[in-house]
PDB file of C-alpha atoms and ligand atoms in Angstrom:
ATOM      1  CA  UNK A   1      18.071  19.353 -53.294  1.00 41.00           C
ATOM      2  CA  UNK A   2      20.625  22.336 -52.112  1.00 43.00           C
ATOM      3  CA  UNK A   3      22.656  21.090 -49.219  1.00 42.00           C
ATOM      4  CA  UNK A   4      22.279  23.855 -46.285  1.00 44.00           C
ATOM      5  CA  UNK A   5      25.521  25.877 -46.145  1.00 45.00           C
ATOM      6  CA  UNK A   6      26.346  25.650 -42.932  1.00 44.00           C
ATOM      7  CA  UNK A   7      24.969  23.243 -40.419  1.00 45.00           C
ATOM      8  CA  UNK A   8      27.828  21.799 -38.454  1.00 44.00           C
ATOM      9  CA  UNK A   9      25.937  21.076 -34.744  1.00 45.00           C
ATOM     10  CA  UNK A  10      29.483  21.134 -33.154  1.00 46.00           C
ATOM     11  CA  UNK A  11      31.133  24.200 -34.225  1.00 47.00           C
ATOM     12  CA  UNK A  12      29.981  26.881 -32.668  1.00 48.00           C
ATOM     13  CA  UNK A  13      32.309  29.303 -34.983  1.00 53.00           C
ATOM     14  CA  UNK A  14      30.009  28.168 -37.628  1.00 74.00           C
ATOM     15  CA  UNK A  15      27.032  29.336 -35.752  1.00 80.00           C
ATOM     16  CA  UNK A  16      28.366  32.551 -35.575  1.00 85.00           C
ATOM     17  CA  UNK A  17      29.493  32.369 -39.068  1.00 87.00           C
ATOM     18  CA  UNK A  18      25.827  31.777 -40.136  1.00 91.00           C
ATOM     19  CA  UNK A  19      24.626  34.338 -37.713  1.00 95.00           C
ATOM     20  CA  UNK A  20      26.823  37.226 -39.146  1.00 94.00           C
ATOM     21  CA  UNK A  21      25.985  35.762 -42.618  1.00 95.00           C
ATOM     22  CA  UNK A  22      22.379  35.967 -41.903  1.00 97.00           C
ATOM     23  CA  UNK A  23      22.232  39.421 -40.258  1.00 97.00           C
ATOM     24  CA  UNK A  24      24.102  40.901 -43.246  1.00 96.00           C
ATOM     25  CA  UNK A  25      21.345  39.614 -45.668  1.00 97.00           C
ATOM     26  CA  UNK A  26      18.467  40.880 -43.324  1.00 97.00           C
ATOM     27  CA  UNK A  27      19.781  44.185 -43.744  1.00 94.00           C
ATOM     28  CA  UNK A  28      19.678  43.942 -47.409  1.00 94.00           C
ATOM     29  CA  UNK A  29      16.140  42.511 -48.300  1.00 96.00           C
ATOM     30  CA  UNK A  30      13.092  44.560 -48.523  1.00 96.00           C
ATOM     31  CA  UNK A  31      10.791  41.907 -47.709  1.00 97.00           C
ATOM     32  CA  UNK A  32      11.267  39.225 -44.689  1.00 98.00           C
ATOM     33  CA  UNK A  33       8.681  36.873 -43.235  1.00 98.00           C
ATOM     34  CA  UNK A  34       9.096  34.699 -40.196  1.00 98.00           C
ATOM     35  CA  UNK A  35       7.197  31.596 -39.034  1.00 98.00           C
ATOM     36  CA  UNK A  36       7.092  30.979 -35.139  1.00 98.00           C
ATOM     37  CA  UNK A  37       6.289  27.979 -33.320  1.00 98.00           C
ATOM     38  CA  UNK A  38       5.991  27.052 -29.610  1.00 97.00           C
ATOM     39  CA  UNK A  39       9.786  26.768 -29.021  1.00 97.00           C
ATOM     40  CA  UNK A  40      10.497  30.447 -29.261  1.00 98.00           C
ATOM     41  CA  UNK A  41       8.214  30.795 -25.866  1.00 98.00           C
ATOM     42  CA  UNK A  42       9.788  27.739 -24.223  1.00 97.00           C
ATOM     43  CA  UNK A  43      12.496  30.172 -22.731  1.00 97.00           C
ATOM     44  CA  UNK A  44       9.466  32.007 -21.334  1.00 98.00           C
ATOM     45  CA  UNK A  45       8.462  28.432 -19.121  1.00 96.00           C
ATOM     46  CA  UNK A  46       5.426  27.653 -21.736  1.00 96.00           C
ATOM     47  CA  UNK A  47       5.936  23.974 -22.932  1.00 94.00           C
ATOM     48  CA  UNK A  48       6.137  22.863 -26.100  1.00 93.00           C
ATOM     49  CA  UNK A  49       4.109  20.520 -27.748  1.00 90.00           C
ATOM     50  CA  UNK A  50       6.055  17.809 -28.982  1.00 88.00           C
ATOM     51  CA  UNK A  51       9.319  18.440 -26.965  1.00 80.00           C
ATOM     52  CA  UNK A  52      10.975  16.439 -24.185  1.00 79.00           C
ATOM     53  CA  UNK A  53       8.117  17.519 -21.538  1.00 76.00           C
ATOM     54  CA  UNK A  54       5.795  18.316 -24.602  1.00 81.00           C
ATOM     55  CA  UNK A  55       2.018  18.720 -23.961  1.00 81.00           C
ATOM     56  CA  UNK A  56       1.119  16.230 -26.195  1.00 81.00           C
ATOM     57  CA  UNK A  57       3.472  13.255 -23.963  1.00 78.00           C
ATOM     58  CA  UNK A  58       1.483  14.326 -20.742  1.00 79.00           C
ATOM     59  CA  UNK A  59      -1.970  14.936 -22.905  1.00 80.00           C
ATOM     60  CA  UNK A  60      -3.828  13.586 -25.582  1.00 84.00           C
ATOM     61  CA  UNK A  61      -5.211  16.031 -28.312  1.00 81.00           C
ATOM     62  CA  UNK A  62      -7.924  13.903 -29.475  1.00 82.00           C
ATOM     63  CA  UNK A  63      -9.412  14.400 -25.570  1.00 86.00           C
ATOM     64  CA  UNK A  64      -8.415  18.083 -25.741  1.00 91.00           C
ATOM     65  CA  UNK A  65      -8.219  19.889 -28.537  1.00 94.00           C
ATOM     66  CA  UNK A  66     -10.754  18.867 -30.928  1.00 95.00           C
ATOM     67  CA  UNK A  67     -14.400  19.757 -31.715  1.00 96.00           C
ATOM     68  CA  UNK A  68     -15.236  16.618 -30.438  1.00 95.00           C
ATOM     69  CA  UNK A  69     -13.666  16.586 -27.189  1.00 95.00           C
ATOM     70  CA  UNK A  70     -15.440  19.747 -26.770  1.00 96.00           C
ATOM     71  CA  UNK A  71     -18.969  18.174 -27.271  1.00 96.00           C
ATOM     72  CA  UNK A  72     -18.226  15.563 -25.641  1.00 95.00           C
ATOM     73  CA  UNK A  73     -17.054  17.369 -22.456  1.00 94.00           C
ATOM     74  CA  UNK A  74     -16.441  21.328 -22.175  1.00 96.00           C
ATOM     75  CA  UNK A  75     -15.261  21.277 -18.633  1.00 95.00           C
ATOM     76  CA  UNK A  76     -12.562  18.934 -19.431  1.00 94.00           C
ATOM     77  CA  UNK A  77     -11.167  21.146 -22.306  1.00 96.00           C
ATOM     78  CA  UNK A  78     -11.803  24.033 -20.393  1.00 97.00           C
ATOM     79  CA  UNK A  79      -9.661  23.208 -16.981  1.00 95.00           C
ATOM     80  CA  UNK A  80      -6.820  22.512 -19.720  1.00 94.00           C
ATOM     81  CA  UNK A  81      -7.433  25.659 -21.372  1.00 96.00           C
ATOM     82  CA  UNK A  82      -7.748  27.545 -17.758  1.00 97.00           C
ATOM     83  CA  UNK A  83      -4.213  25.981 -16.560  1.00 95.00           C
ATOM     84  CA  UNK A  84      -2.450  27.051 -19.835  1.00 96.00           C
ATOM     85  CA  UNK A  85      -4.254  30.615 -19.869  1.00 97.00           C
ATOM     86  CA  UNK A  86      -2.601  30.749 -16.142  1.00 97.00           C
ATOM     87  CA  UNK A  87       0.624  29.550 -17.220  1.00 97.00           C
ATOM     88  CA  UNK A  88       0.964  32.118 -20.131  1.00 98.00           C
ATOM     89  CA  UNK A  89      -0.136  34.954 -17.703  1.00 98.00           C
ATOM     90  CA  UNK A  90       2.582  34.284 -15.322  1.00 97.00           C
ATOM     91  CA  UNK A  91       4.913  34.178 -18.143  1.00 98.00           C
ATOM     92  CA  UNK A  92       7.228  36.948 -19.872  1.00 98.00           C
ATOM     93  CA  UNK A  93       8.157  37.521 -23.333  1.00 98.00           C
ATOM     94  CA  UNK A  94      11.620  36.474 -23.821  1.00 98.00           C
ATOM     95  CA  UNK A  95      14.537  37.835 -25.944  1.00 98.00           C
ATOM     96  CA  UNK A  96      13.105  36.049 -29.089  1.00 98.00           C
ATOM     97  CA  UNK A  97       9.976  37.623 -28.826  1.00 98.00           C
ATOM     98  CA  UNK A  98      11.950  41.308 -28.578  1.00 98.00           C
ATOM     99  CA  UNK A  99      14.162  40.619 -31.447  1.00 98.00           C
ATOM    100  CA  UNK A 100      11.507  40.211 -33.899  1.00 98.00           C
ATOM    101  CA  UNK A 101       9.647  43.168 -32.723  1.00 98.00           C
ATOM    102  CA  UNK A 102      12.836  45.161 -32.823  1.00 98.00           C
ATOM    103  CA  UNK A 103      13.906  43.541 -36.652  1.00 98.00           C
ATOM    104  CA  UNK A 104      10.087  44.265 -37.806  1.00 98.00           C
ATOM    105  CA  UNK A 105      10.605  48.097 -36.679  1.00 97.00           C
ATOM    106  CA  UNK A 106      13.853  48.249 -38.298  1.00 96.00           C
ATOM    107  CA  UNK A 107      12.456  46.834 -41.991  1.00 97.00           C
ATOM    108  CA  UNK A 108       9.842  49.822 -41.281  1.00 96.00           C
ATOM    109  CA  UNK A 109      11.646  52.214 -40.609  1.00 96.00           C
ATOM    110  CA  UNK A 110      14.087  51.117 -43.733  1.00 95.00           C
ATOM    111  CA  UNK A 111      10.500  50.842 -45.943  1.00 94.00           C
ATOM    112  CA  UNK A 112      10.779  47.041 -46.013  1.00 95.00           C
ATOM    113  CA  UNK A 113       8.171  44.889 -45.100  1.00 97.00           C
ATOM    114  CA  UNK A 114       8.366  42.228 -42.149  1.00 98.00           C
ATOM    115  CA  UNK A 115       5.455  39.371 -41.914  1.00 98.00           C
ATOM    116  CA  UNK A 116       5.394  37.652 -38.487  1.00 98.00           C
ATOM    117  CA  UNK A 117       3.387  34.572 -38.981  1.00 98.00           C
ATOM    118  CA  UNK A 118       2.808  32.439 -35.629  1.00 98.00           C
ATOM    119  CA  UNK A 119       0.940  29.036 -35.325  1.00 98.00           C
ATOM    120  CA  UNK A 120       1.249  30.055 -30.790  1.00 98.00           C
ATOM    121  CA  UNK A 121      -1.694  31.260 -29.592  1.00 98.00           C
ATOM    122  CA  UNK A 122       0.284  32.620 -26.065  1.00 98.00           C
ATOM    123  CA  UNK A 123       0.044  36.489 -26.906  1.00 98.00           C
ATOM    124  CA  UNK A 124       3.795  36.547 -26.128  1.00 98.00           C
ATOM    125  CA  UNK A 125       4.337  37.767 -29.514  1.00 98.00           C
ATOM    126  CA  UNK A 126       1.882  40.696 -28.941  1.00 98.00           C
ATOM    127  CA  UNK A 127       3.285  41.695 -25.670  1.00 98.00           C
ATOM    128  CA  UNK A 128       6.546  41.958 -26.785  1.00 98.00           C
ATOM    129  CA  UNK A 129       5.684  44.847 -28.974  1.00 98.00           C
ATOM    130  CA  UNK A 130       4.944  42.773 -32.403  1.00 98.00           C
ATOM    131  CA  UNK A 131       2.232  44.107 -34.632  1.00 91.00           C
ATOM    132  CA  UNK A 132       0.311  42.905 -37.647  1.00 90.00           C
ATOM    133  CA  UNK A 133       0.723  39.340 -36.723  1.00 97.00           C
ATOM    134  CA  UNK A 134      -0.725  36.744 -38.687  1.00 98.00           C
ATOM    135  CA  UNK A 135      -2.454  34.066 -35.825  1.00 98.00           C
ATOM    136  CA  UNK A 136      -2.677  31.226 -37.845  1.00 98.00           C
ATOM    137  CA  UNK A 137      -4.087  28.857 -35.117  1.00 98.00           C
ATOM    138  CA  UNK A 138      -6.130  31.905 -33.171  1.00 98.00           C
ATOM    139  CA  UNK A 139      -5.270  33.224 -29.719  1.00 98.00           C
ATOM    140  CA  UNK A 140      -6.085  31.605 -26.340  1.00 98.00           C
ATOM    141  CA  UNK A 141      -7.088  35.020 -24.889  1.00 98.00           C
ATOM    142  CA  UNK A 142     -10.244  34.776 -27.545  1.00 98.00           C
ATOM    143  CA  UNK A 143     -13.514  33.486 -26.379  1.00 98.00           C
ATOM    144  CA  UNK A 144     -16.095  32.353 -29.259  1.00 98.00           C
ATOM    145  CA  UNK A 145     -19.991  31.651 -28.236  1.00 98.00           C
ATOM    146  CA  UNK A 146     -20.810  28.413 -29.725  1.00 97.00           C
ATOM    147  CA  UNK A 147     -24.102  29.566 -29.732  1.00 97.00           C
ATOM    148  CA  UNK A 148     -24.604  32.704 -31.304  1.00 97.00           C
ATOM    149  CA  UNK A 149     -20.930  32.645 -32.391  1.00 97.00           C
ATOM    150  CA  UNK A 150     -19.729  36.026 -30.531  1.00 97.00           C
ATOM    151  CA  UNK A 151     -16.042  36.739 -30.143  1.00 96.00           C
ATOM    152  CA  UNK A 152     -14.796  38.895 -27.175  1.00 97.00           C
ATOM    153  CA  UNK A 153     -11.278  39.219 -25.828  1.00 98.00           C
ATOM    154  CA  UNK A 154     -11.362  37.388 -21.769  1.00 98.00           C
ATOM    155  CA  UNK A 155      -8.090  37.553 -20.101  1.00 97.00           C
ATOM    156  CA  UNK A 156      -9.661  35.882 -16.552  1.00 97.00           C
ATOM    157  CA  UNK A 157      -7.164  33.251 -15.410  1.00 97.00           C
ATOM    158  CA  UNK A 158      -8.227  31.341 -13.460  1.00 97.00           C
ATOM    159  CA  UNK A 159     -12.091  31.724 -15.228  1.00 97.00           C
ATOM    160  CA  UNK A 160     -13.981  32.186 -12.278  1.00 95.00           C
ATOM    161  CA  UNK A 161     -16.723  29.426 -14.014  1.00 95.00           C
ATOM    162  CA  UNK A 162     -15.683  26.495 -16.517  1.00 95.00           C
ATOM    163  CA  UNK A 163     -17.186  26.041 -18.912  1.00 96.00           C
ATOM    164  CA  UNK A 164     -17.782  29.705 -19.413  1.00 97.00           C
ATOM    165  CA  UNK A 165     -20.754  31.241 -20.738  1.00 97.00           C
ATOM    166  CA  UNK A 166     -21.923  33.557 -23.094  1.00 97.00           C
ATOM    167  CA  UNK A 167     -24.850  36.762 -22.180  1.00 96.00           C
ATOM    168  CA  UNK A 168     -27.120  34.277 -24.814  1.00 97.00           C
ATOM    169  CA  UNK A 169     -26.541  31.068 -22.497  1.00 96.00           C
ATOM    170  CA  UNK A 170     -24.698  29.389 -24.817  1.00 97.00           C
ATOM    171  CA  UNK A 171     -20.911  27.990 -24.354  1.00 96.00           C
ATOM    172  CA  UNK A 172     -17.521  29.583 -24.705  1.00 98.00           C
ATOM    173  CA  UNK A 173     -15.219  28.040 -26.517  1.00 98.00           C
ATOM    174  CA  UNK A 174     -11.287  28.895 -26.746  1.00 98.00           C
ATOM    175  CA  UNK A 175     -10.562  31.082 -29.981  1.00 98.00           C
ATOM    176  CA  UNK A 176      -7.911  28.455 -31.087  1.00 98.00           C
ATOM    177  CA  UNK A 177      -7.878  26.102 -33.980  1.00 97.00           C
ATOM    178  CA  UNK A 178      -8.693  22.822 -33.604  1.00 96.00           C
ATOM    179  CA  UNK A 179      -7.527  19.705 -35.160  1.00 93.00           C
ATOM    180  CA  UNK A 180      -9.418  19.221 -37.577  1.00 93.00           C
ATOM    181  CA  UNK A 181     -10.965  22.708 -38.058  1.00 96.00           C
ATOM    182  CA  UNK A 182      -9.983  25.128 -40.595  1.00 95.00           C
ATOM    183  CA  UNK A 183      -7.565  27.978 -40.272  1.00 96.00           C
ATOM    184  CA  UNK A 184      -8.952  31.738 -39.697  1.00 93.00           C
ATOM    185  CA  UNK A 185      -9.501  32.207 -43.822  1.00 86.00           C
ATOM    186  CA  UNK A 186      -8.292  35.579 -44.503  1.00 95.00           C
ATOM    187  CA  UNK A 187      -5.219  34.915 -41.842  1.00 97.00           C
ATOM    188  CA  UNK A 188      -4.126  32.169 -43.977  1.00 97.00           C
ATOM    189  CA  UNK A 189      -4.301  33.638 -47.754  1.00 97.00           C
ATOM    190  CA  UNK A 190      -2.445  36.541 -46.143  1.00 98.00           C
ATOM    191  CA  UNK A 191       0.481  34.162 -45.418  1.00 98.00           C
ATOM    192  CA  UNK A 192       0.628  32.383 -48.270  1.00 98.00           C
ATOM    193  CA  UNK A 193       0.679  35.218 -50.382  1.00 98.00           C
ATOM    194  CA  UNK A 194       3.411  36.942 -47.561  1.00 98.00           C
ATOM    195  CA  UNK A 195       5.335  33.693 -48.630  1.00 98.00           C
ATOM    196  CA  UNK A 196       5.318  33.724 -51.846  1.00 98.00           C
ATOM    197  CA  UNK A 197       6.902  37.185 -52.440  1.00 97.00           C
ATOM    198  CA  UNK A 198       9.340  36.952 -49.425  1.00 98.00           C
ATOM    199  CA  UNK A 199      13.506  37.362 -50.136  1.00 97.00           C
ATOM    200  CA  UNK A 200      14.109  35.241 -46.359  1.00 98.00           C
ATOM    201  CA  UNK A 201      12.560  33.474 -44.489  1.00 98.00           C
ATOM    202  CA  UNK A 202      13.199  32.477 -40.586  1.00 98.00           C
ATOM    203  CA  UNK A 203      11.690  29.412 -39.113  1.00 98.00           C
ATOM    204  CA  UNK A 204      11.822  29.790 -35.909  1.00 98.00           C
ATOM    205  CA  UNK A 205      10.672  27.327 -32.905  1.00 98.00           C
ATOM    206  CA  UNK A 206       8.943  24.462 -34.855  1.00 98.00           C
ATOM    207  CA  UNK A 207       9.037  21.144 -35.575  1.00 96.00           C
ATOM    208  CA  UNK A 208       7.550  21.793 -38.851  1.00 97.00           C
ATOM    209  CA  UNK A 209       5.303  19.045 -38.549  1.00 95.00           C
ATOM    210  CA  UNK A 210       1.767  20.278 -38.305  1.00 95.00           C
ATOM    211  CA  UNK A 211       0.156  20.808 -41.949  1.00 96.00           C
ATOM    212  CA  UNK A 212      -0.804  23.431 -43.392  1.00 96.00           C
ATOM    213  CA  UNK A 213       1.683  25.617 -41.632  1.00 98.00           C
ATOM    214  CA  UNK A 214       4.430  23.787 -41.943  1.00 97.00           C
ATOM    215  CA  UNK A 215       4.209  23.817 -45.926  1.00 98.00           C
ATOM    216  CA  UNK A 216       4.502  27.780 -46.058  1.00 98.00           C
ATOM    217  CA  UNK A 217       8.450  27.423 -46.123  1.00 98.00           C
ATOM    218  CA  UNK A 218       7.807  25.426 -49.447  1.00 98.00           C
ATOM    219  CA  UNK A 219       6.040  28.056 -50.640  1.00 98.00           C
ATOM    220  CA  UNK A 220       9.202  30.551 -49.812  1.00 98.00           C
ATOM    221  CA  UNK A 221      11.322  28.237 -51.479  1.00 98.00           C
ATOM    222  CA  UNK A 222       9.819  27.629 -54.716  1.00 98.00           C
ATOM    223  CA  UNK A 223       9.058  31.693 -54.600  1.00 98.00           C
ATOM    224  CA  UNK A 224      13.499  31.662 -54.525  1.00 98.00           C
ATOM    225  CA  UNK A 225      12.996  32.664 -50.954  1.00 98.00           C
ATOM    226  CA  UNK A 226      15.876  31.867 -49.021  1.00 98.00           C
ATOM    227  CA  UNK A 227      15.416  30.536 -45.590  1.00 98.00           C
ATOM    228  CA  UNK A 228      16.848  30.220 -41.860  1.00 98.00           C
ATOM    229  CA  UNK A 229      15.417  27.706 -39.201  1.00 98.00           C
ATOM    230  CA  UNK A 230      16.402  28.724 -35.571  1.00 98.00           C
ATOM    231  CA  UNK A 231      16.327  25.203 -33.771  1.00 97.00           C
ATOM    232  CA  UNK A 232      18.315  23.246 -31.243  1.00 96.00           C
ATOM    233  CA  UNK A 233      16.734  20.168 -32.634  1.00 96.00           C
ATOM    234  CA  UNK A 234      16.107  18.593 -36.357  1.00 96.00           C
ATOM    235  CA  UNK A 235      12.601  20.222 -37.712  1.00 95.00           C
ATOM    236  CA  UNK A 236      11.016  19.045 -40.617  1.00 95.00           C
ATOM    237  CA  UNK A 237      11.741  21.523 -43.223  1.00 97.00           C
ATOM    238  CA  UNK A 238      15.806  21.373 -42.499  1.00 97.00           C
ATOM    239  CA  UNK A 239      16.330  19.853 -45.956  1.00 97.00           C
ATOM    240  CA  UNK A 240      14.985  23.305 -47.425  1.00 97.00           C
ATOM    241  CA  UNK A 241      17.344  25.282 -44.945  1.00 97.00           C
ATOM    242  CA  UNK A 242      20.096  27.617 -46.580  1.00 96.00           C
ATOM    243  CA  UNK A 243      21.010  28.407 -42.989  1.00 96.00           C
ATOM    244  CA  UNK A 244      20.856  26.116 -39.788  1.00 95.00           C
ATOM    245  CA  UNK A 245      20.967  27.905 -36.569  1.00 96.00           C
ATOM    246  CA  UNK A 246      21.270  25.138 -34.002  1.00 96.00           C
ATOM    247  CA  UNK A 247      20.574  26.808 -30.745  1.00 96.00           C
ATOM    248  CA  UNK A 248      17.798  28.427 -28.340  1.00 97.00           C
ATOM    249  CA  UNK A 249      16.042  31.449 -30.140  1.00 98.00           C
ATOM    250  CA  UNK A 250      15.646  33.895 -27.148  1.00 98.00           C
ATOM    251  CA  UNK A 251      19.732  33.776 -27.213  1.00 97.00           C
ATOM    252  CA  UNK A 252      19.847  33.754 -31.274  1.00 97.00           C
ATOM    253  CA  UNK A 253      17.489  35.595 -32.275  1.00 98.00           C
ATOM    254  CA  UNK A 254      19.257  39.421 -30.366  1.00 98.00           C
ATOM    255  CA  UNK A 255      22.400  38.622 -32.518  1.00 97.00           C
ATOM    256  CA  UNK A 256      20.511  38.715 -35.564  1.00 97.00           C
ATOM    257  CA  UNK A 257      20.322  42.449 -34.591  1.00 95.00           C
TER     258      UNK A 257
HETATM  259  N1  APR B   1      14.305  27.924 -29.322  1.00 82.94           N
HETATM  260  C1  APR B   1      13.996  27.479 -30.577  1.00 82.94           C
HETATM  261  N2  APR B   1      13.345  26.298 -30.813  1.00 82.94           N
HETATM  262  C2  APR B   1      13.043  25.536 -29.734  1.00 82.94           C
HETATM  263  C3  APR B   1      13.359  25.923 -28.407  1.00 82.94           C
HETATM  264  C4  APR B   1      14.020  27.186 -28.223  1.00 82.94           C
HETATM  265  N3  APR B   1      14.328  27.634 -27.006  1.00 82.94           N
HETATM  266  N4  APR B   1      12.941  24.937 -27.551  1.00 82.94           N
HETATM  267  C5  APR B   1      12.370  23.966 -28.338  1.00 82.94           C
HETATM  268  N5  APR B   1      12.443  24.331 -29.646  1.00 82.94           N
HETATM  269  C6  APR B   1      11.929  23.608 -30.817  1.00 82.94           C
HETATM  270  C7  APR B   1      11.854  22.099 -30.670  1.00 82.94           C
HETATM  271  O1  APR B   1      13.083  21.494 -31.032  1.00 82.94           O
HETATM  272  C8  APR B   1      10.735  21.740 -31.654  1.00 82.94           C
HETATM  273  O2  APR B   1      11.260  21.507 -32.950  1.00 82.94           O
HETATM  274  O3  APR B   1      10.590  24.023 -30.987  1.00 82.94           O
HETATM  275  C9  APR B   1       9.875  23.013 -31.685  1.00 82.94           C
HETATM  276  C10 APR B   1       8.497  22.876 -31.044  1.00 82.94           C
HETATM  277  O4  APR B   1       7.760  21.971 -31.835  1.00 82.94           O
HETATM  278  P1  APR B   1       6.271  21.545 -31.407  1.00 82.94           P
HETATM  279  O5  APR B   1       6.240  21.233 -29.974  1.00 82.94           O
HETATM  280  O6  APR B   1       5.848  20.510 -32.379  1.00 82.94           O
HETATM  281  O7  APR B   1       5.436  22.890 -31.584  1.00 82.94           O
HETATM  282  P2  APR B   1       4.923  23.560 -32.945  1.00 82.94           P
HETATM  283  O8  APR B   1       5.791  23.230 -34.092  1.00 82.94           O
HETATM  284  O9  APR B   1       4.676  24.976 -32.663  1.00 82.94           O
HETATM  285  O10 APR B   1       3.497  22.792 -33.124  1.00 82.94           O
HETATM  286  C11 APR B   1       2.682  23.167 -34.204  1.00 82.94           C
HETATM  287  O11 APR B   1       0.909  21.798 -33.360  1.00 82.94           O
HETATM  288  O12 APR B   1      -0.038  21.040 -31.476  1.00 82.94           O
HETATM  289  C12 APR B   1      -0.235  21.877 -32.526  1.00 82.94           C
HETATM  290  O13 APR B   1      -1.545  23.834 -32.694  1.00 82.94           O
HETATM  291  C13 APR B   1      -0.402  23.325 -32.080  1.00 82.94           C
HETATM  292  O14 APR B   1       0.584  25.324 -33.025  1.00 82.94           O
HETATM  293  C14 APR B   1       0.848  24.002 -32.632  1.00 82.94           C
HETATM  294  C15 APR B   1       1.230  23.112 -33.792  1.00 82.94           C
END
């Protein structure tokens, strides 16, 4: 196992070390790929999942977001899909969010390529300018029919009826993933395959605990990827880290510029 070369929590100079070490590299690779989770849009007000105030201390996921919570009650899922939906349209894209838009335009415009993979389904990503994302766990702004199994884009918030309904009758359902339920196909073979031929990778904003996601910075790795998690806490691909940022990525992520 390679021991990350530099993670010292208290030393800020060795944040800054890593940062200037990092943003020297990125402007030497032709290919970069980053993997964001729901901490890069805490600094936008949108909870995490498994943070302090996480969704999933306040809510359970089996009752929520599964196929069979759905079944077994749509209006239930649906007034927790409404108040997030209303929550993320209050919300701004925050200096993270820029930053990755601005480093993707700058591998363009230097004929590298630049992979933003997200497992949020917020939009935040979109609205700060990113293109070409790869949604691995859909987008909360997508309705599916569960009937005749049309797809349409529905920004409403608040829906003005929950459970919504398709022109056939049928149920909406949110275009997310489920637990449970498999990832959009072509979405995910796009970012294995952006993994495996990567030079960096950042993690950014995850705990690295949800599967299969959190296996793509394996996948880096044994490709000789080197990678960069962007974390104030301990995620669980650290040991596979040649960089540690500890910190907040809406403040990191601009001095990577
Ligand atoms: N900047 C960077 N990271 C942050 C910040 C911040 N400002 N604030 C919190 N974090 C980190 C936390 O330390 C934590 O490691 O973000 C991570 C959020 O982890 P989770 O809440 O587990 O969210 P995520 O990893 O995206 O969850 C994966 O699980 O519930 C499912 O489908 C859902 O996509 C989600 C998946």
């Amino acid at each position: 196992m390679r021991v990350a070369t530099s993670i010292l929590r208290p030393f800020w100079g060795c944040v800054d070390d890593s940062i200037s070490a990092l943003r020297r590299a990125l402007n030497e690779v032709e290919s970069i790929v980053t993997l964001t989770g729901a901490g890069i849009s805490a600094e936008s007000g949108i909870p995490t999942f498994r943070g302090k105030d996480g969704l999933w201390r306040k809510f359970s996921p089996q009752a929520l977001a599964t196929p069979e919570a759905f079944r077994r009650d749509p209006k239930l899922v649906w007034e927790w899909y409404d108040w997030r939906r209303c929550l993320i349209q209050k919300a701004e894209p925050n200096g993270g969010h820029y930053a990755l838009a601005e480093l993707a335009r700058r591998q363009a415009a230097r004929s590298g390529s630049f992979t933003l993979i997200t497992q949020n389904v917020d939009g935040l990503h979109d609205r700060a300018g990113s293109q070409n994302l790869l949604k691995l766990h859909g987008d909360i702004w997508l309705v599916r029919c569960v009937g005749c199994g049309k797809e349409q884009c529905n920004e409403e918030a608040p829906l003005k009826e929950l459970p919504p309904r398709c022109d056939c009758g049928a149920w909406l359902r949110p275009g997310v993933v489920w637990f449970g339920e498999e990832l959009p196909r072509g979405v995910w073979e796009r970012a294995v395959e952006a993994c495996s031929r990567t030079k960096i990778m950042l993690v950014i904003g995850t705990s690295a605990t949800v599967y299969p996601a959190a296996g793509l910075a394996k996948v880096a790795r044994n490709a000789g990827a080197q990678v960069a998690v962007v974390n104030p806490d301990p995620s669980g691909i650290d040991d596979l880290a040649d960089w540690i940022l500890r910190g907040l990525s809406g403040e990191i992520l601009p001095r990577l510029l």
